[in-house]
Amino acid sequence: MIGVLALQGAFIEHEQMLRSLGAECRELRERRDLDAPLDGLVLPGGESTVQKKLLADLGMFDELRRRIAGGLPVLATCAGLILLAEDTTQDASPYPGFGTLHVRVRRNAYGRQLGSFSTVQTMKGLGPFPMRFIRAPFIEAAAPDVDVLARVDGNIVAVKQAHQIALAFHPELGRDTRVHEAFLNEVVAAASARRSA
Ligand code: GLN
């Protein structure tokens, strides 16, 4: 069961894509939605400042952080990347993020005018991939345990660290399902690692 954080932003598109690949999804809207176990988590794009405040106000933050830190596989896009990042710049939010991904992210890195654009760039292991950016962040710095999956104009826009996959762009808004397939493979791998532990 994949939990999709459904407080705000582009979560429905993730659910549609995951369901088209045969995965079961549950929307996470309040604390009790976290009572049952999850095999994976999607942190969608949207507005990270709003999402951080809602996570705190709804009492969901600590439990989600605990699960991510415990190795729950995560797919994070755009605002979701900002939520995962250990460090952020241009972020005025007084609320914390999960801080489990060892990167420094620059919020609204492309400015307001150039914030939205599309491009096709190579993703490690996947080849050319269509990327849609919407008032996107990029990653300014990544620790050695972070695998850089893609860059645009030299800036890091996709990474993987253990079971966390994080992207500055929005694969759920396109038709290419390969990132979501890679995430589901990660979910299966994490589940079988848990069973044999
Ligand atoms: N600019 C948004 C933020 O700072 C992210 C945009 C997005 O998720 N498409 O949270």
PDB file of N, CA and C in Angstrom, residues 20-77:
ATOM      1  N   SER A  20      -2.344   3.119 -12.436  1.00  0.00           N
ATOM      2  CA  SER A  20      -2.209   2.597 -13.806  1.00  0.00           C
ATOM      3  C   SER A  20      -1.107   1.537 -13.879  1.00  0.00           C
ATOM      4  N   LEU A  21      -0.204   1.572 -12.891  1.00  0.00           N
ATOM      5  CA  LEU A  21       0.874   0.580 -12.837  1.00  0.00           C
ATOM      6  C   LEU A  21       0.513  -0.592 -11.924  1.00  0.00           C
ATOM      7  N   GLY A  22      -0.718  -0.588 -11.411  1.00  0.00           N
ATOM      8  CA  GLY A  22      -1.190  -1.719 -10.618  1.00  0.00           C
ATOM      9  C   GLY A  22      -0.983  -1.576  -9.119  1.00  0.00           C
ATOM     10  N   ALA A  23      -0.533  -0.404  -8.657  1.00  0.00           N
ATOM     11  CA  ALA A  23      -0.290  -0.222  -7.215  1.00  0.00           C
ATOM     12  C   ALA A  23      -1.564   0.240  -6.509  1.00  0.00           C
ATOM     13  N   GLU A  24      -1.674  -0.117  -5.227  1.00  0.00           N
ATOM     14  CA  GLU A  24      -2.769   0.386  -4.399  1.00  0.00           C
ATOM     15  C   GLU A  24      -2.299   1.634  -3.662  1.00  0.00           C
ATOM     16  N   CYS A  25      -3.171   2.652  -3.600  1.00  0.00           N
ATOM     17  CA  CYS A  25      -2.813   3.915  -2.935  1.00  0.00           C
ATOM     18  C   CYS A  25      -3.815   4.253  -1.850  1.00  0.00           C
ATOM     19  N   ARG A  26      -3.324   4.907  -0.815  1.00  0.00           N
ATOM     20  CA  ARG A  26      -4.210   5.466   0.204  1.00  0.00           C
ATOM     21  C   ARG A  26      -3.854   6.928   0.399  1.00  0.00           C
ATOM     22  N   GLU A  27      -4.849   7.809   0.384  1.00  0.00           N
ATOM     23  CA  GLU A  27      -4.587   9.237   0.611  1.00  0.00           C
ATOM     24  C   GLU A  27      -4.356   9.478   2.099  1.00  0.00           C
ATOM     25  N   LEU A  28      -3.319  10.227   2.399  1.00  0.00           N
ATOM     26  CA  LEU A  28      -2.999  10.563   3.785  1.00  0.00           C
ATOM     27  C   LEU A  28      -3.441  12.002   4.022  1.00  0.00           C
ATOM     28  N   ARG A  29      -4.522  12.164   4.777  1.00  0.00           N
ATOM     29  CA  ARG A  29      -5.107  13.487   4.997  1.00  0.00           C
ATOM     30  C   ARG A  29      -5.112  13.908   6.459  1.00  0.00           C
ATOM     31  N   GLU A  30      -5.027  12.934   7.356  1.00  0.00           N
ATOM     32  CA  GLU A  30      -5.061  13.249   8.784  1.00  0.00           C
ATOM     33  C   GLU A  30      -4.278  12.193   9.548  1.00  0.00           C
ATOM     34  N   ARG A  31      -4.059  12.446  10.816  1.00  0.00           N
ATOM     35  CA  ARG A  31      -3.188  11.596  11.626  1.00  0.00           C
ATOM     36  C   ARG A  31      -3.603  10.122  11.601  1.00  0.00           C
ATOM     37  N   ARG A  32      -4.912   9.870  11.646  1.00  0.00           N
ATOM     38  CA  ARG A  32      -5.329   8.461  11.734  1.00  0.00           C
ATOM     39  C   ARG A  32      -5.093   7.702  10.434  1.00  0.00           C
ATOM     40  N   ASP A  33      -4.882   8.421   9.322  1.00  0.00           N
ATOM     41  CA  ASP A  33      -4.534   7.745   8.064  1.00  0.00           C
ATOM     42  C   ASP A  33      -3.149   7.099   8.156  1.00  0.00           C
ATOM     43  N   LEU A  34      -2.406   7.444   9.206  1.00  0.00           N
ATOM     44  CA  LEU A  34      -1.059   6.883   9.386  1.00  0.00           C
ATOM     45  C   LEU A  34      -1.054   5.697  10.345  1.00  0.00           C
ATOM     46  N   ASP A  35      -2.234   5.298  10.829  1.00  0.00           N
ATOM     47  CA  ASP A  35      -2.270   4.205  11.803  1.00  0.00           C
ATOM     48  C   ASP A  35      -1.868   2.867  11.174  1.00  0.00           C
ATOM     49  N   ALA A  36      -2.296   2.629   9.935  1.00  0.00           N
ATOM     50  CA  ALA A  36      -1.988   1.352   9.277  1.00  0.00           C
ATOM     51  C   ALA A  36      -0.612   1.432   8.619  1.00  0.00           C
ATOM     52  N   PRO A  37       0.031   0.263   8.441  1.00  0.00           N
ATOM     53  CA  PRO A  37       1.361   0.275   7.817  1.00  0.00           C
ATOM     54  C   PRO A  37       1.327   0.727   6.354  1.00  0.00           C
ATOM     55  N   LEU A  38       2.448   1.238   5.898  1.00  0.00           N
ATOM     56  CA  LEU A  38       2.606   1.653   4.494  1.00  0.00           C
ATOM     57  C   LEU A  38       3.852   0.988   3.937  1.00  0.00           C
ATOM     58  N   ASP A  39       3.833   0.717   2.635  1.00  0.00           N
ATOM     59  CA  ASP A  39       5.018   0.156   1.968  1.00  0.00           C
ATOM     60  C   ASP A  39       5.822   1.232   1.257  1.00  0.00           C
ATOM     61  N   GLY A  40       5.188   2.374   1.012  1.00  0.00           N
ATOM     62  CA  GLY A  40       5.863   3.460   0.315  1.00  0.00           C
ATOM     63  C   GLY A  40       5.089   4.751   0.533  1.00  0.00           C
ATOM     64  N   LEU A  41       5.742   5.861   0.233  1.00  0.00           N
ATOM     65  CA  LEU A  41       5.144   7.180   0.491  1.00  0.00           C
ATOM     66  C   LEU A  41       5.433   8.101  -0.686  1.00  0.00           C
ATOM     67  N   VAL A  42       4.413   8.858  -1.125  1.00  0.00           N
ATOM     68  CA  VAL A  42       4.616   9.898  -2.139  1.00  0.00           C
ATOM     69  C   VAL A  42       4.408  11.262  -1.491  1.00  0.00           C
ATOM     70  N   LEU A  43       5.394  12.137  -1.678  1.00  0.00           N
ATOM     71  CA  LEU A  43       5.277  13.528  -1.237  1.00  0.00           C
ATOM     72  C   LEU A  43       5.132  14.373  -2.498  1.00  0.00           C
ATOM     73  N   PRO A  44       3.945  14.884  -2.780  1.00  0.00           N
ATOM     74  CA  PRO A  44       3.687  15.540  -4.073  1.00  0.00           C
ATOM     75  C   PRO A  44       4.197  16.981  -4.120  1.00  0.00           C
ATOM     76  N   GLY A  45       4.142  17.544  -5.317  1.00  0.00           N
ATOM     77  CA  GLY A  45       4.425  18.963  -5.489  1.00  0.00           C
ATOM     78  C   GLY A  45       3.260  19.794  -4.990  1.00  0.00           C
ATOM     79  N   GLY A  46       3.490  21.062  -4.895  1.00  0.00           N
ATOM     80  CA  GLY A  46       2.481  21.982  -4.383  1.00  0.00           C
ATOM     81  C   GLY A  46       3.205  23.158  -3.777  1.00  0.00           C
ATOM     82  N   GLU A  47       2.838  23.516  -2.567  1.00  0.00           N
ATOM     83  CA  GLU A  47       3.489  24.642  -1.898  1.00  0.00           C
ATOM     84  C   GLU A  47       4.060  24.120  -0.575  1.00  0.00           C
ATOM     85  N   SER A  48       5.389  24.061  -0.510  1.00  0.00           N
ATOM     86  CA  SER A  48       6.011  23.415   0.642  1.00  0.00           C
ATOM     87  C   SER A  48       5.699  24.128   1.954  1.00  0.00           C
ATOM     88  N   THR A  49       5.572  25.455   1.912  1.00  0.00           N
ATOM     89  CA  THR A  49       5.305  26.183   3.163  1.00  0.00           C
ATOM     90  C   THR A  49       3.939  25.780   3.718  1.00  0.00           C
ATOM     91  N   VAL A  50       2.955  25.625   2.820  1.00  0.00           N
ATOM     92  CA  VAL A  50       1.607  25.218   3.238  1.00  0.00           C
ATOM     93  C   VAL A  50       1.637  23.775   3.735  1.00  0.00           C
ATOM     94  N   GLN A  51       2.337  22.925   3.009  1.00  0.00           N
ATOM     95  CA  GLN A  51       2.388  21.512   3.389  1.00  0.00           C
ATOM     96  C   GLN A  51       3.051  21.332   4.756  1.00  0.00           C
ATOM     97  N   LYS A  52       4.145  22.069   4.991  1.00  0.00           N
ATOM     98  CA  LYS A  52       4.829  21.954   6.293  1.00  0.00           C
ATOM     99  C   LYS A  52       3.905  22.389   7.430  1.00  0.00           C
ATOM    100  N   LYS A  53       3.194  23.483   7.233  1.00  0.00           N
ATOM    101  CA  LYS A  53       2.290  23.974   8.276  1.00  0.00           C
ATOM    102  C   LYS A  53       1.180  22.956   8.538  1.00  0.00           C
ATOM    103  N   LEU A  54       0.581  22.409   7.467  1.00  0.00           N
ATOM    104  CA  LEU A  54      -0.502  21.445   7.647  1.00  0.00           C
ATOM    105  C   LEU A  54       0.001  20.170   8.332  1.00  0.00           C
ATOM    106  N   LEU A  55       1.195  19.705   7.963  1.00  0.00           N
ATOM    107  CA  LEU A  55       1.755  18.500   8.606  1.00  0.00           C
ATOM    108  C   LEU A  55       1.893  18.711  10.107  1.00  0.00           C
ATOM    109  N   ALA A  56       2.334  19.919  10.499  1.00  0.00           N
ATOM    110  CA  ALA A  56       2.487  20.225  11.923  1.00  0.00           C
ATOM    111  C   ALA A  56       1.111  20.358  12.578  1.00  0.00           C
ATOM    112  N   ASP A  57       0.227  21.160  11.975  1.00  0.00           N
ATOM    113  CA  ASP A  57      -1.088  21.425  12.581  1.00  0.00           C
ATOM    114  C   ASP A  57      -1.918  20.157  12.725  1.00  0.00           C
ATOM    115  N   LEU A  58      -1.791  19.241  11.766  1.00  0.00           N
ATOM    116  CA  LEU A  58      -2.597  18.019  11.790  1.00  0.00           C
ATOM    117  C   LEU A  58      -1.943  16.901  12.608  1.00  0.00           C
ATOM    118  N   GLY A  59      -0.765  17.184  13.167  1.00  0.00           N
ATOM    119  CA  GLY A  59      -0.098  16.186  14.007  1.00  0.00           C
ATOM    120  C   GLY A  59       0.444  14.998  13.223  1.00  0.00           C
ATOM    121  N   MET A  60       0.757  15.188  11.945  1.00  0.00           N
ATOM    122  CA  MET A  60       1.246  14.082  11.107  1.00  0.00           C
ATOM    123  C   MET A  60       2.760  14.077  10.971  1.00  0.00           C
ATOM    124  N   PHE A  61       3.392  15.202  11.316  1.00  0.00           N
ATOM    125  CA  PHE A  61       4.802  15.382  11.005  1.00  0.00           C
ATOM    126  C   PHE A  61       5.711  14.328  11.659  1.00  0.00           C
ATOM    127  N   ASP A  62       5.580  14.162  12.979  1.00  0.00           N
ATOM    128  CA  ASP A  62       6.516  13.291  13.711  1.00  0.00           C
ATOM    129  C   ASP A  62       6.437  11.844  13.235  1.00  0.00           C
ATOM    130  N   GLU A  63       5.210  11.351  13.047  1.00  0.00           N
ATOM    131  CA  GLU A  63       5.054   9.955  12.639  1.00  0.00           C
ATOM    132  C   GLU A  63       5.600   9.738  11.222  1.00  0.00           C
ATOM    133  N   LEU A  64       5.347  10.675  10.316  1.00  0.00           N
ATOM    134  CA  LEU A  64       5.885  10.528   8.957  1.00  0.00           C
ATOM    135  C   LEU A  64       7.409  10.601   8.978  1.00  0.00           C
ATOM    136  N   ARG A  65       7.929  11.529   9.753  1.00  0.00           N
ATOM    137  CA  ARG A  65       9.392  11.646   9.834  1.00  0.00           C
ATOM    138  C   ARG A  65      10.012  10.351  10.369  1.00  0.00           C
ATOM    139  N   ARG A  66       9.380   9.802  11.400  1.00  0.00           N
ATOM    140  CA  ARG A  66       9.883   8.561  11.999  1.00  0.00           C
ATOM    141  C   ARG A  66       9.921   7.440  10.947  1.00  0.00           C
ATOM    142  N   ARG A  67       8.873   7.345  10.160  1.00  0.00           N
ATOM    143  CA  ARG A  67       8.815   6.262   9.166  1.00  0.00           C
ATOM    144  C   ARG A  67       9.828   6.479   8.040  1.00  0.00           C
ATOM    145  N   ILE A  68       9.977   7.708   7.590  1.00  0.00           N
ATOM    146  CA  ILE A  68      10.949   7.965   6.515  1.00  0.00           C
ATOM    147  C   ILE A  68      12.363   7.672   7.024  1.00  0.00           C
ATOM    148  N   ALA A  69      12.657   8.165   8.230  1.00  0.00           N
ATOM    149  CA  ALA A  69      13.986   7.922   8.809  1.00  0.00           C
ATOM    150  C   ALA A  69      14.215   6.427   9.024  1.00  0.00           C
ATOM    151  N   GLY A  70      13.125   5.673   9.221  1.00  0.00           N
ATOM    152  CA  GLY A  70      13.227   4.237   9.418  1.00  0.00           C
ATOM    153  C   GLY A  70      13.365   3.447   8.129  1.00  0.00           C
ATOM    154  N   GLY A  71      13.368   4.126   6.988  1.00  0.00           N
ATOM    155  CA  GLY A  71      13.638   3.436   5.727  1.00  0.00           C
ATOM    156  C   GLY A  71      12.434   3.249   4.815  1.00  0.00           C
ATOM    157  N   LEU A  72      11.298   3.874   5.138  1.00  0.00           N
ATOM    158  CA  LEU A  72      10.139   3.793   4.238  1.00  0.00           C
ATOM    159  C   LEU A  72      10.510   4.405   2.882  1.00  0.00           C
ATOM    160  N   PRO A  73      10.330   3.670   1.770  1.00  0.00           N
ATOM    161  CA  PRO A  73      10.659   4.239   0.466  1.00  0.00           C
ATOM    162  C   PRO A  73       9.784   5.467   0.148  1.00  0.00           C
ATOM    163  N   VAL A  74      10.415   6.507  -0.374  1.00  0.00           N
ATOM    164  CA  VAL A  74       9.704   7.756  -0.657  1.00  0.00           C
ATOM    165  C   VAL A  74       9.963   8.198  -2.087  1.00  0.00           C
ATOM    166  N   LEU A  75       8.914   8.672  -2.746  1.00  0.00           N
ATOM    167  CA  LEU A  75       9.053   9.397  -4.006  1.00  0.00           C
ATOM    168  C   LEU A  75       8.574  10.816  -3.752  1.00  0.00           C
ATOM    169  N   ALA A  76       9.471  11.783  -3.904  1.00  0.00           N
ATOM    170  CA  ALA A  76       9.144  13.179  -3.603  1.00  0.00           C
ATOM    171  C   ALA A  76       9.339  14.023  -4.852  1.00  0.00           C
ATOM    172  N   THR A  77       8.353  14.864  -5.159  1.00  0.00           N
ATOM    173  CA  THR A  77       8.483  15.743  -6.320  1.00  0.00           C
ATOM    174  C   THR A  77       8.335  17.199  -5.880  1.00  0.00           C
TER     175      THR A  77
END
